[in-house]
mmCIF file of C-alpha atoms and ligand atoms in Angstrom:
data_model
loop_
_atom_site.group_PDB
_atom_site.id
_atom_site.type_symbol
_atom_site.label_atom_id
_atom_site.label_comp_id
_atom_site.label_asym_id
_atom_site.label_seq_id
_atom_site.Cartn_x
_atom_site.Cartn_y
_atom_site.Cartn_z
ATOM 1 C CA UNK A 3 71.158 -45.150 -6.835
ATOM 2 C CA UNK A 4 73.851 -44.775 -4.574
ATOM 3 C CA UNK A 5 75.670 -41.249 -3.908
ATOM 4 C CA UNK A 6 79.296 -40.440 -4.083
ATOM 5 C CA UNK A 7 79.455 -36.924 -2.850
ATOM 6 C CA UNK A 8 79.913 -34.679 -5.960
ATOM 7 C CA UNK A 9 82.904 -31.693 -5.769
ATOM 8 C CA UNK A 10 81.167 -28.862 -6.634
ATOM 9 C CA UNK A 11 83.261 -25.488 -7.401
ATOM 10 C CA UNK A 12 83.279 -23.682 -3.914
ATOM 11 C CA UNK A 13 81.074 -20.902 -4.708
ATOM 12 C CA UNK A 14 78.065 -23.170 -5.857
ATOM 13 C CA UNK A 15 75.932 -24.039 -2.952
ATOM 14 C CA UNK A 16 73.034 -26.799 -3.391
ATOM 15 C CA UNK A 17 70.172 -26.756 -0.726
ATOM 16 C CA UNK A 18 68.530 -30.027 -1.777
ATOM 17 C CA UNK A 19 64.875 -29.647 -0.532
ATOM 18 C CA UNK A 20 62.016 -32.015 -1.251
ATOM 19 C CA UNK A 21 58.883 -32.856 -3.807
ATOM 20 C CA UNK A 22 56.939 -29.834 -2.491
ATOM 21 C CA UNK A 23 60.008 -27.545 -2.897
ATOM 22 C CA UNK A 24 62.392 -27.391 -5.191
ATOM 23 C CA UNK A 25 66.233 -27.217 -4.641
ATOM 24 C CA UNK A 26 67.716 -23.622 -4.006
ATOM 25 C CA UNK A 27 70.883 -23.383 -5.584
ATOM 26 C CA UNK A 28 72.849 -20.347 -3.979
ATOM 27 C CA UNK A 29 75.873 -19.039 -6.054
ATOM 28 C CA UNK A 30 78.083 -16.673 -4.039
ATOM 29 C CA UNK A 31 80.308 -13.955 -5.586
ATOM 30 C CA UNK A 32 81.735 -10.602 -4.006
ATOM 31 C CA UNK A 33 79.933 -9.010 -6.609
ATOM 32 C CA UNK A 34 76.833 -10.144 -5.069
ATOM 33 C CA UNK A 35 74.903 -13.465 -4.375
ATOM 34 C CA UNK A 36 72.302 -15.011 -6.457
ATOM 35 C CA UNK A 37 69.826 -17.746 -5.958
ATOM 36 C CA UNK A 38 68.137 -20.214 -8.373
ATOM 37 C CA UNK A 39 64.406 -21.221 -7.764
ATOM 38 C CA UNK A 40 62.592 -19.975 -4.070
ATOM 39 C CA UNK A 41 60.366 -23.155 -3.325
ATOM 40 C CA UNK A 42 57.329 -23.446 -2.255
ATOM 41 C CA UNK A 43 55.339 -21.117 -1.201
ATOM 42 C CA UNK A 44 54.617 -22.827 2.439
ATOM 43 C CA UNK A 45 58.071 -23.243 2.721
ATOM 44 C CA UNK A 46 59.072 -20.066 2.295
ATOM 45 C CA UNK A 47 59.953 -19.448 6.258
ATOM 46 C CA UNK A 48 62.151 -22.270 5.987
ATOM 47 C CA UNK A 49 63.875 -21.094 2.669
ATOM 48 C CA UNK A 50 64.297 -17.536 4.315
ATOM 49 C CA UNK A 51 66.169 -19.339 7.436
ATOM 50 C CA UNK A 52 68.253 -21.514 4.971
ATOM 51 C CA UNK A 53 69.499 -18.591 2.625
ATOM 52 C CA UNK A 54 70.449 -16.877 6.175
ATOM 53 C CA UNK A 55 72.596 -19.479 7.849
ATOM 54 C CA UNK A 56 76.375 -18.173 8.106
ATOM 55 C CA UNK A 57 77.651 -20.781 5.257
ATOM 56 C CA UNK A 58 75.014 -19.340 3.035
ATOM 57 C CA UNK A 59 74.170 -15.518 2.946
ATOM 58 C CA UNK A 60 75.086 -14.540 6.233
ATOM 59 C CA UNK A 61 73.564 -11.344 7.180
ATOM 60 C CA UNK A 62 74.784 -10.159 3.260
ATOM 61 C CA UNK A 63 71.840 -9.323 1.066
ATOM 62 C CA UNK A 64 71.208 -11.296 -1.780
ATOM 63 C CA UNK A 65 71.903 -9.458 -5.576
ATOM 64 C CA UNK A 66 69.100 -11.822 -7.416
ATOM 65 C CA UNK A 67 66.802 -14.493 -7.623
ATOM 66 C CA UNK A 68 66.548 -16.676 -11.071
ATOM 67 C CA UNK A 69 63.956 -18.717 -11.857
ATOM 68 C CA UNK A 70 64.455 -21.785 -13.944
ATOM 69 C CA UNK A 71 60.293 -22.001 -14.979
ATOM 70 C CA UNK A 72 57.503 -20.361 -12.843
ATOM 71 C CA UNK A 73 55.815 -23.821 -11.773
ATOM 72 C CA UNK A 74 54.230 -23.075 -7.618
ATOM 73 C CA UNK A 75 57.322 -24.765 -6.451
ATOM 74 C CA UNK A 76 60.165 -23.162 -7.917
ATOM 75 C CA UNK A 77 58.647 -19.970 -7.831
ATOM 76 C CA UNK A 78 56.158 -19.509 -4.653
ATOM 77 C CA UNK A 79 58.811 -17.893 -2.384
ATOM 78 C CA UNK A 80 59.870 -15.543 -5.194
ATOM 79 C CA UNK A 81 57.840 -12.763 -3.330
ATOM 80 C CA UNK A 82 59.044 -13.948 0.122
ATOM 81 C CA UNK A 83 62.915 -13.697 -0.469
ATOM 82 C CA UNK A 84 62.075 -9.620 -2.273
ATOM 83 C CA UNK A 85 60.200 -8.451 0.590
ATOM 84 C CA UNK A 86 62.827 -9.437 2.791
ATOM 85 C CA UNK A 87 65.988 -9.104 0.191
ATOM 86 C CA UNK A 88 64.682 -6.651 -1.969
ATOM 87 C CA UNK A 89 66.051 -7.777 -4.819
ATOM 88 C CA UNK A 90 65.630 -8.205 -8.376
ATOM 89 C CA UNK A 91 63.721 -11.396 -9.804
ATOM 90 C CA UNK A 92 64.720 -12.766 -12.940
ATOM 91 C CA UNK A 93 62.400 -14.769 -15.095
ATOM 92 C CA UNK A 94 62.233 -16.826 -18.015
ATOM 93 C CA UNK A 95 61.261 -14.852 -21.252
ATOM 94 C CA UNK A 96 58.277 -17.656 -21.904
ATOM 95 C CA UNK A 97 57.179 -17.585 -18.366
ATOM 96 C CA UNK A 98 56.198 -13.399 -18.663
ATOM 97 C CA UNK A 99 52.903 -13.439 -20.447
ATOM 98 C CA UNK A 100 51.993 -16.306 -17.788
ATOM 99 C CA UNK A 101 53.163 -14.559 -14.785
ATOM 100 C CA UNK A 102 52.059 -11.058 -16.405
ATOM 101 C CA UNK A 103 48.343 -12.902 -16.647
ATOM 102 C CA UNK A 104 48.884 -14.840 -13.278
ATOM 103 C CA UNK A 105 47.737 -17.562 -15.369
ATOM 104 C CA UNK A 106 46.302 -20.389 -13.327
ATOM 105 C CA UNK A 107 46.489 -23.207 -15.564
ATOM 106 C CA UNK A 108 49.924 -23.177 -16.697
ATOM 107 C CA UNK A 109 51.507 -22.049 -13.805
ATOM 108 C CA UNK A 110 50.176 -24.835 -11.957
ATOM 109 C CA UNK A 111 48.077 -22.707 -9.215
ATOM 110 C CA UNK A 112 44.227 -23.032 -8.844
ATOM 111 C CA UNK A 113 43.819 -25.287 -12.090
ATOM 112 C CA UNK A 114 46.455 -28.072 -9.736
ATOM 113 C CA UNK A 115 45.059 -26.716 -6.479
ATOM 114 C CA UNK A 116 48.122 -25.002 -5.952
ATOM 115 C CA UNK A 117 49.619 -21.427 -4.585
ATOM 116 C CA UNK A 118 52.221 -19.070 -5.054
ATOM 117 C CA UNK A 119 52.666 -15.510 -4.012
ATOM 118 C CA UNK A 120 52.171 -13.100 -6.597
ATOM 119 C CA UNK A 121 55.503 -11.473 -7.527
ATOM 120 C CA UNK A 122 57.033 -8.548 -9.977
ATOM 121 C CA UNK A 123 59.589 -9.480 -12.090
ATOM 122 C CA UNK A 124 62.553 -6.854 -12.773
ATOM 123 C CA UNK A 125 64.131 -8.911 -15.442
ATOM 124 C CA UNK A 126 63.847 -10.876 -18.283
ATOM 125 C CA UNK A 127 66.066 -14.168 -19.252
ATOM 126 C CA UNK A 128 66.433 -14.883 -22.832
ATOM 127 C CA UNK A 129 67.057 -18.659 -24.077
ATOM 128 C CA UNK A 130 70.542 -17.867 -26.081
ATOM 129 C CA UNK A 131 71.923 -15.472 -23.638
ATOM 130 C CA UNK A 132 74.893 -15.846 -21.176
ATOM 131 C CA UNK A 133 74.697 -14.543 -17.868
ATOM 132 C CA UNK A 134 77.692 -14.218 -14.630
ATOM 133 C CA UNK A 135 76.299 -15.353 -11.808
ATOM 134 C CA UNK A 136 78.913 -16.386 -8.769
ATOM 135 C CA UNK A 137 81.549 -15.726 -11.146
ATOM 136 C CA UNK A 138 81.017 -18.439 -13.532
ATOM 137 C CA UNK A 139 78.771 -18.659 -17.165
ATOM 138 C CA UNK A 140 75.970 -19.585 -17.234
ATOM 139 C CA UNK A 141 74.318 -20.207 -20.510
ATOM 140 C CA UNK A 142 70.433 -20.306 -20.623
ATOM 141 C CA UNK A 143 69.160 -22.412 -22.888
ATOM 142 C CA UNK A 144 65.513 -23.054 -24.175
ATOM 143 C CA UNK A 145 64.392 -26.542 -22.123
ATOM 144 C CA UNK A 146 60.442 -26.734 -23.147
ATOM 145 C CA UNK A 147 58.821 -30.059 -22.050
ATOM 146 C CA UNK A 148 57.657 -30.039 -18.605
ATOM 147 C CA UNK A 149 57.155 -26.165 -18.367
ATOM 148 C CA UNK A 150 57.217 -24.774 -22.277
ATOM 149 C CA UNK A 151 58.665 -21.530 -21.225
ATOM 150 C CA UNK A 152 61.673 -23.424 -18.915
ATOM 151 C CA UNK A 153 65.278 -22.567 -19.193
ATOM 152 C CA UNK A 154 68.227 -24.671 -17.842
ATOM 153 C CA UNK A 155 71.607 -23.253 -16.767
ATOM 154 C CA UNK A 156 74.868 -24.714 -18.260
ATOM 155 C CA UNK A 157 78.479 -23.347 -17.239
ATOM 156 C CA UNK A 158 80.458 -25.170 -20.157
ATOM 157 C CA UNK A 159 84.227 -23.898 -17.817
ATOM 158 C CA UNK A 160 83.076 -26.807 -14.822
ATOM 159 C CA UNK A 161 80.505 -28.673 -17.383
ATOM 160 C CA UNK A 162 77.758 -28.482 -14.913
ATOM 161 C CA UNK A 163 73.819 -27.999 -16.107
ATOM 162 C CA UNK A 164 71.126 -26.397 -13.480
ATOM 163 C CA UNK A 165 68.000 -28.433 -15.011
ATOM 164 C CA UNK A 166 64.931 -27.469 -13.209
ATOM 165 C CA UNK A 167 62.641 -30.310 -13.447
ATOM 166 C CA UNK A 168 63.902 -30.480 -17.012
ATOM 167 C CA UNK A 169 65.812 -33.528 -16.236
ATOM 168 C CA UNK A 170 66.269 -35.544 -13.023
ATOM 169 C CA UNK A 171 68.257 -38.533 -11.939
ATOM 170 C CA UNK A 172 65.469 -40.410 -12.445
ATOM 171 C CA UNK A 173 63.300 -38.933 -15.100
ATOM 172 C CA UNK A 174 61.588 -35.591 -15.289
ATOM 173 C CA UNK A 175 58.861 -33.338 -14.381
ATOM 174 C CA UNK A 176 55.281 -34.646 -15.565
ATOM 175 C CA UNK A 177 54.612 -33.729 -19.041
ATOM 176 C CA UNK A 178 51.312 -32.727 -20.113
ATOM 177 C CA UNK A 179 49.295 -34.606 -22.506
ATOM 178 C CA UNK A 180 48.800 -34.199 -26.185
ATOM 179 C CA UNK A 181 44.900 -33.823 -25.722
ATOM 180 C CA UNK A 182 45.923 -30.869 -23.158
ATOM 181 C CA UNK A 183 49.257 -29.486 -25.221
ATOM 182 C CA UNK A 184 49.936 -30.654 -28.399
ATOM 183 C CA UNK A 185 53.418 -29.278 -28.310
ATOM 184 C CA UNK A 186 54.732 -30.699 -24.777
ATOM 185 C CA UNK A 187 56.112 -34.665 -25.410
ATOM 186 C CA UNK A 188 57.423 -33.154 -28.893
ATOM 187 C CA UNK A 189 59.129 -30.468 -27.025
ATOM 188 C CA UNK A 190 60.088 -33.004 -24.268
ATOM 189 C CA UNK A 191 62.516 -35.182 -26.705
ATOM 190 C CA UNK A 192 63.883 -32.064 -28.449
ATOM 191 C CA UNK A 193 64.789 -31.353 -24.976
ATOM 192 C CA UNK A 194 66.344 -34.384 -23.608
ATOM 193 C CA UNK A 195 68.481 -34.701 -27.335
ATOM 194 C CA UNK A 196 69.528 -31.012 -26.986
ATOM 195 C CA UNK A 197 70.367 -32.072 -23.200
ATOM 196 C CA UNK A 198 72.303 -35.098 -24.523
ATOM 197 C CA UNK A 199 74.399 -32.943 -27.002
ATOM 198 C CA UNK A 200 76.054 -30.770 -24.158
ATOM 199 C CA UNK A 201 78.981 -32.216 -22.271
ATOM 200 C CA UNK A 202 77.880 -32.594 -18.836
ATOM 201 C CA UNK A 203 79.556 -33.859 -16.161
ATOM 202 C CA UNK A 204 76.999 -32.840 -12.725
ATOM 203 C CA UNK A 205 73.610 -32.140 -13.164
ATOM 204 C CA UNK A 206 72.157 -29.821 -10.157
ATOM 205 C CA UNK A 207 68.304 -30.866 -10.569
ATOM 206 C CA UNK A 208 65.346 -28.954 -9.370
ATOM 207 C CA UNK A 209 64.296 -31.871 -6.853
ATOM 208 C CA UNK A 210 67.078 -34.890 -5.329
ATOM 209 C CA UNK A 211 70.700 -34.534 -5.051
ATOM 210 C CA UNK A 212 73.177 -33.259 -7.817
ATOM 211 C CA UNK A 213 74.494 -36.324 -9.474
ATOM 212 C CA UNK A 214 76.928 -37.419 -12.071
ATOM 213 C CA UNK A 215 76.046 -40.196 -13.847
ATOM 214 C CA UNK A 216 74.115 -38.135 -16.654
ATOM 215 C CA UNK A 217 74.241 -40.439 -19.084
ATOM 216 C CA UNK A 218 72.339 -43.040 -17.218
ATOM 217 C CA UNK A 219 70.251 -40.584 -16.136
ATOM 218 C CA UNK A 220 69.393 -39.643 -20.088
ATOM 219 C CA UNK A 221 68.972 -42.351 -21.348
ATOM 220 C CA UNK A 222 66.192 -43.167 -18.616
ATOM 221 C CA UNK A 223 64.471 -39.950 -20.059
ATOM 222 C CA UNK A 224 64.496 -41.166 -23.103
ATOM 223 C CA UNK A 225 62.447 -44.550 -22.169
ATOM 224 C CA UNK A 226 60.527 -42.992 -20.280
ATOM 225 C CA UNK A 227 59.787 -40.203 -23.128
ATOM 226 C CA UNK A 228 59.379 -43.224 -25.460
ATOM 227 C CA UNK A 229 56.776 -44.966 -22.708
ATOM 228 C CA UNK A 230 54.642 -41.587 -22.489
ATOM 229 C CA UNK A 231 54.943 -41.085 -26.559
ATOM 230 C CA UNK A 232 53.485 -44.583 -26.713
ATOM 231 C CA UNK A 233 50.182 -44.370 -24.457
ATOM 232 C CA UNK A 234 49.391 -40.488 -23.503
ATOM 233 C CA UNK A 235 46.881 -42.657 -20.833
ATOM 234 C CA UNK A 236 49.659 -43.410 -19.200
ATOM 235 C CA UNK A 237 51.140 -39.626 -19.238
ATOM 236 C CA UNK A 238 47.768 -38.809 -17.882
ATOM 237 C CA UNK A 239 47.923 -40.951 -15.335
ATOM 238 C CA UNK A 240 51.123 -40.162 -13.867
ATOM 239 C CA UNK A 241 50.079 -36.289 -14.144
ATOM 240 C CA UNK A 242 47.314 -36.995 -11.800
ATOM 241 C CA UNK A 243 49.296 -38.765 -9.463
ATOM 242 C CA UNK A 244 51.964 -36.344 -9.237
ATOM 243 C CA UNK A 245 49.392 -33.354 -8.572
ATOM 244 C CA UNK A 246 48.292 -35.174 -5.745
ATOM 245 C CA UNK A 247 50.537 -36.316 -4.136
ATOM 246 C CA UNK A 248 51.676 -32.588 -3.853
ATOM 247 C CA UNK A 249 48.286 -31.717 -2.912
ATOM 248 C CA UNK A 250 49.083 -33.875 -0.067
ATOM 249 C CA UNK A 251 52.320 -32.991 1.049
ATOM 250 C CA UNK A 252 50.905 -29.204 0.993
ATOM 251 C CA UNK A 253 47.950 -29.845 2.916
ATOM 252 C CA UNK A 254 49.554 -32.736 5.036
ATOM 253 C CA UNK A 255 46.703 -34.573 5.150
ATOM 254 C CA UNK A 256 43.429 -35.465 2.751
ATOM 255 C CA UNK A 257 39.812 -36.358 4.127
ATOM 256 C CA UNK A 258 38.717 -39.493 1.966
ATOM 257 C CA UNK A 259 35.043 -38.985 1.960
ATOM 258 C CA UNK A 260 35.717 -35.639 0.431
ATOM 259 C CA UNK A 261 38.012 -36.700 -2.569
ATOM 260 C CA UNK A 262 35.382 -37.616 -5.244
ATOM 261 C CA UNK A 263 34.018 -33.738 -4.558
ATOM 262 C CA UNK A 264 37.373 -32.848 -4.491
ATOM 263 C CA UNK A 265 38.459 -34.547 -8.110
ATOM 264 C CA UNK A 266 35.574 -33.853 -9.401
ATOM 265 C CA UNK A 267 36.183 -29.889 -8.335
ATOM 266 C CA UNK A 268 39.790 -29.248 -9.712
ATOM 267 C CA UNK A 269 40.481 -28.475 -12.777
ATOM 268 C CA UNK A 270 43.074 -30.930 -13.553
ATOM 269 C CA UNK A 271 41.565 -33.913 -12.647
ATOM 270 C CA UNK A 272 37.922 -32.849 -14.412
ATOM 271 C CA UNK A 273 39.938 -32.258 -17.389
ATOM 272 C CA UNK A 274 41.823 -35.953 -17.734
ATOM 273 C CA UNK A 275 38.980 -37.529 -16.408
ATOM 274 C CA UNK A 276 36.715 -36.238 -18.851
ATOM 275 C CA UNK A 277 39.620 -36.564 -21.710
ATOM 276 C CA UNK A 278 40.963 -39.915 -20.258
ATOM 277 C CA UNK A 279 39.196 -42.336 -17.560
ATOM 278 C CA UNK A 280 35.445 -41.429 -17.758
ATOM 279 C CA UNK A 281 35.012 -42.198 -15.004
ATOM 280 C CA UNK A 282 32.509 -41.705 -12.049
ATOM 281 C CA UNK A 283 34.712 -38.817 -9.464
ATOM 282 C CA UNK A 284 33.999 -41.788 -6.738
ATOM 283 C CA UNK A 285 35.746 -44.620 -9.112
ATOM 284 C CA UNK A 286 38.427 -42.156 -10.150
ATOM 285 C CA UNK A 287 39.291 -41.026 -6.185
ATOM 286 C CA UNK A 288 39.304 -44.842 -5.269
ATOM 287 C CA UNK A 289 42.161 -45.238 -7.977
ATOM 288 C CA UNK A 290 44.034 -42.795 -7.354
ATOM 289 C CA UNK A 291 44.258 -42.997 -3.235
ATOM 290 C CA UNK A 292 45.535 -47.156 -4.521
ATOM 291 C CA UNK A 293 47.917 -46.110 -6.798
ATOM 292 C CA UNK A 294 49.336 -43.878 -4.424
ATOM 293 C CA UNK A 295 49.299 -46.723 -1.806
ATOM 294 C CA UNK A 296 50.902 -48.740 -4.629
ATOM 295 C CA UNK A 297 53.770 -46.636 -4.965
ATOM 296 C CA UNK A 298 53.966 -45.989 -1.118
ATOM 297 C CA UNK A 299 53.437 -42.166 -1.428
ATOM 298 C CA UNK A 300 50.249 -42.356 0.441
ATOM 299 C CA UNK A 301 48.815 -44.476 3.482
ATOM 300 C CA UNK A 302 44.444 -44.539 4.790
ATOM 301 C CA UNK A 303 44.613 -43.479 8.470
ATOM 302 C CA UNK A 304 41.332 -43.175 10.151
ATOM 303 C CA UNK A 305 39.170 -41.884 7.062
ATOM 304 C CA UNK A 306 42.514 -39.417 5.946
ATOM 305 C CA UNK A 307 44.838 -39.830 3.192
ATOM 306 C CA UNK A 308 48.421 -39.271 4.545
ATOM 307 C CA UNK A 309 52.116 -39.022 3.267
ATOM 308 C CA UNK A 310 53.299 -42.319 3.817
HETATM 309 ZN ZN1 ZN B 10 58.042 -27.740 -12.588
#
């Protein structure tokens, strides 16, 4: 997919990070700046040094930090950027009870083998409401799927949608399967259809660059919603490889003789592998570190797995 750089209204800043971050999007207003999503939580030194460079904050102090869901990478530098910022943290109504219970699981922490700091929120978002943040609208709207407490971001004056990991340029954050949540895949297509009613001209996603073909980039979340709805193996599957690939780009590298322990150990590979493959943690490490070789994420180096 090739990029034409995308005119974004001068206030709007996009720092386009990576798969173990997501993308900070800084929107600047003398009434005070406000960031979306804080990255990872090992990143957060580096997200600190971006939201301080002269084109971004300055030395100015930043008014708020939004989160579009609570998942370890959009919200583990939340308590980073307040202790040195101290400023209020705006969450997603459906992400409270989680955060409140520093739920594991859903949050994608321990259950993923992932981390965040643990943060206090000072305010609540509700899906419906309209907020001004760098002197533009921003509706939130209700974007279950990936995360079931997610909101997106949509200024209808510049037609421009902040979509988390709601929707991407190519696809979407992994979804999880029926046997885990019933209500996710559903939620998923309600999603991408209430996505595909707006009018959008640049989507700013949660991970790659901003792009503008949306309506490519829809209707590839629609086959690919269509694909998972089909098999929910093949959901599962692409959940597991997602997680750990993460785990790899957190940790940087992976000792091979200790992934069966370590598959068998985690809670979200024990739980598809006992709902999906069956199979012995050995067999189901072997797969994995090939389909990660497969899809050149990964590479064998001296009894490691390593980003390739
Ligand atoms: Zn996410």
């Amino acid at each position: 997919m090739s990029h034409q750089p995308i005119a974004l209204p001068p206030q709007i800043h996009v720092f386009v990070r990576d798969w173990l971050s997501s993308n900070n999007v800084l929107l600047k207003s003398d009434d005070g700046d406000v960031v979306i999503d804080s990255g990872y939580v090992a990143h957060a030194p580096l997200t600190l040094s971006l939201l301080s460079t002269p084109q971004a904050l300055g030395s100015g102090p930043l008014a708020k930090l939004v989160n579009t869901h609570c998942h370890s990478d959009h919200m583990g530098g939340n308590a980073a950027i307040k202790a040195r910022h101290g400023c209020p943290i705006a969450v997603p109504e459906g992400e409270v009870p989680l955060i409140d219970a520093w739920e594991q699981q859903t949050l994608l922490l321990a259950y993923a083998d992932q981390r965040a700091d643990r943060f206090h929120y000072d305010e609540i978002l509700k899906p419906g409401a309209s907020y001004v943040w760098g002197d533009l609208e921003w509706q939130a709207l209700a974007a279950p799927g990936h995360d079931m407490g997610a909101l997106v971001f949509y200024n209808p004056e510049h037609r421009i949608l902040v979509s988390g990991d709601a929707l991407w340029e190519n696809g979407y954050g992994f979804v999880m399967p029926p046997e885990i949540d019933f209500r996710a895949l559903p939620a998923t297509r309600a999603t991408i259809e209430m996505l595909a009613s707006l009018d959008i001209r640049i989507v700013i996603p949660g991970h790659g660059e901003p792009f503008s073909d949306v309506s490519a980039a829809l209707e590839r979340a629609h086959s690919r919603t269509s694909a998972f709805e089909a098999d929910s193996h093949r959901l599962a599957r692409h959940a597991l490889k997602v997680v750990l690939s993460f785990a790899l780009l957190d940790k940087r590298r992976l000792a091979l003789p200790e992934l069966p322990d370590y598959v068998a150990r985690i809670g979200i590979y024990r739980d598809f592998n006992r709902l999906f493959f069956r199979l012995p943690p050995v067999e189901l490490a072997r797969w994995l570190v090939a389909e990660l070789e497969r899809a050149g994420a990964a590479r064998r180096a001296e009894g490691w797995l390593v980003p390739a």
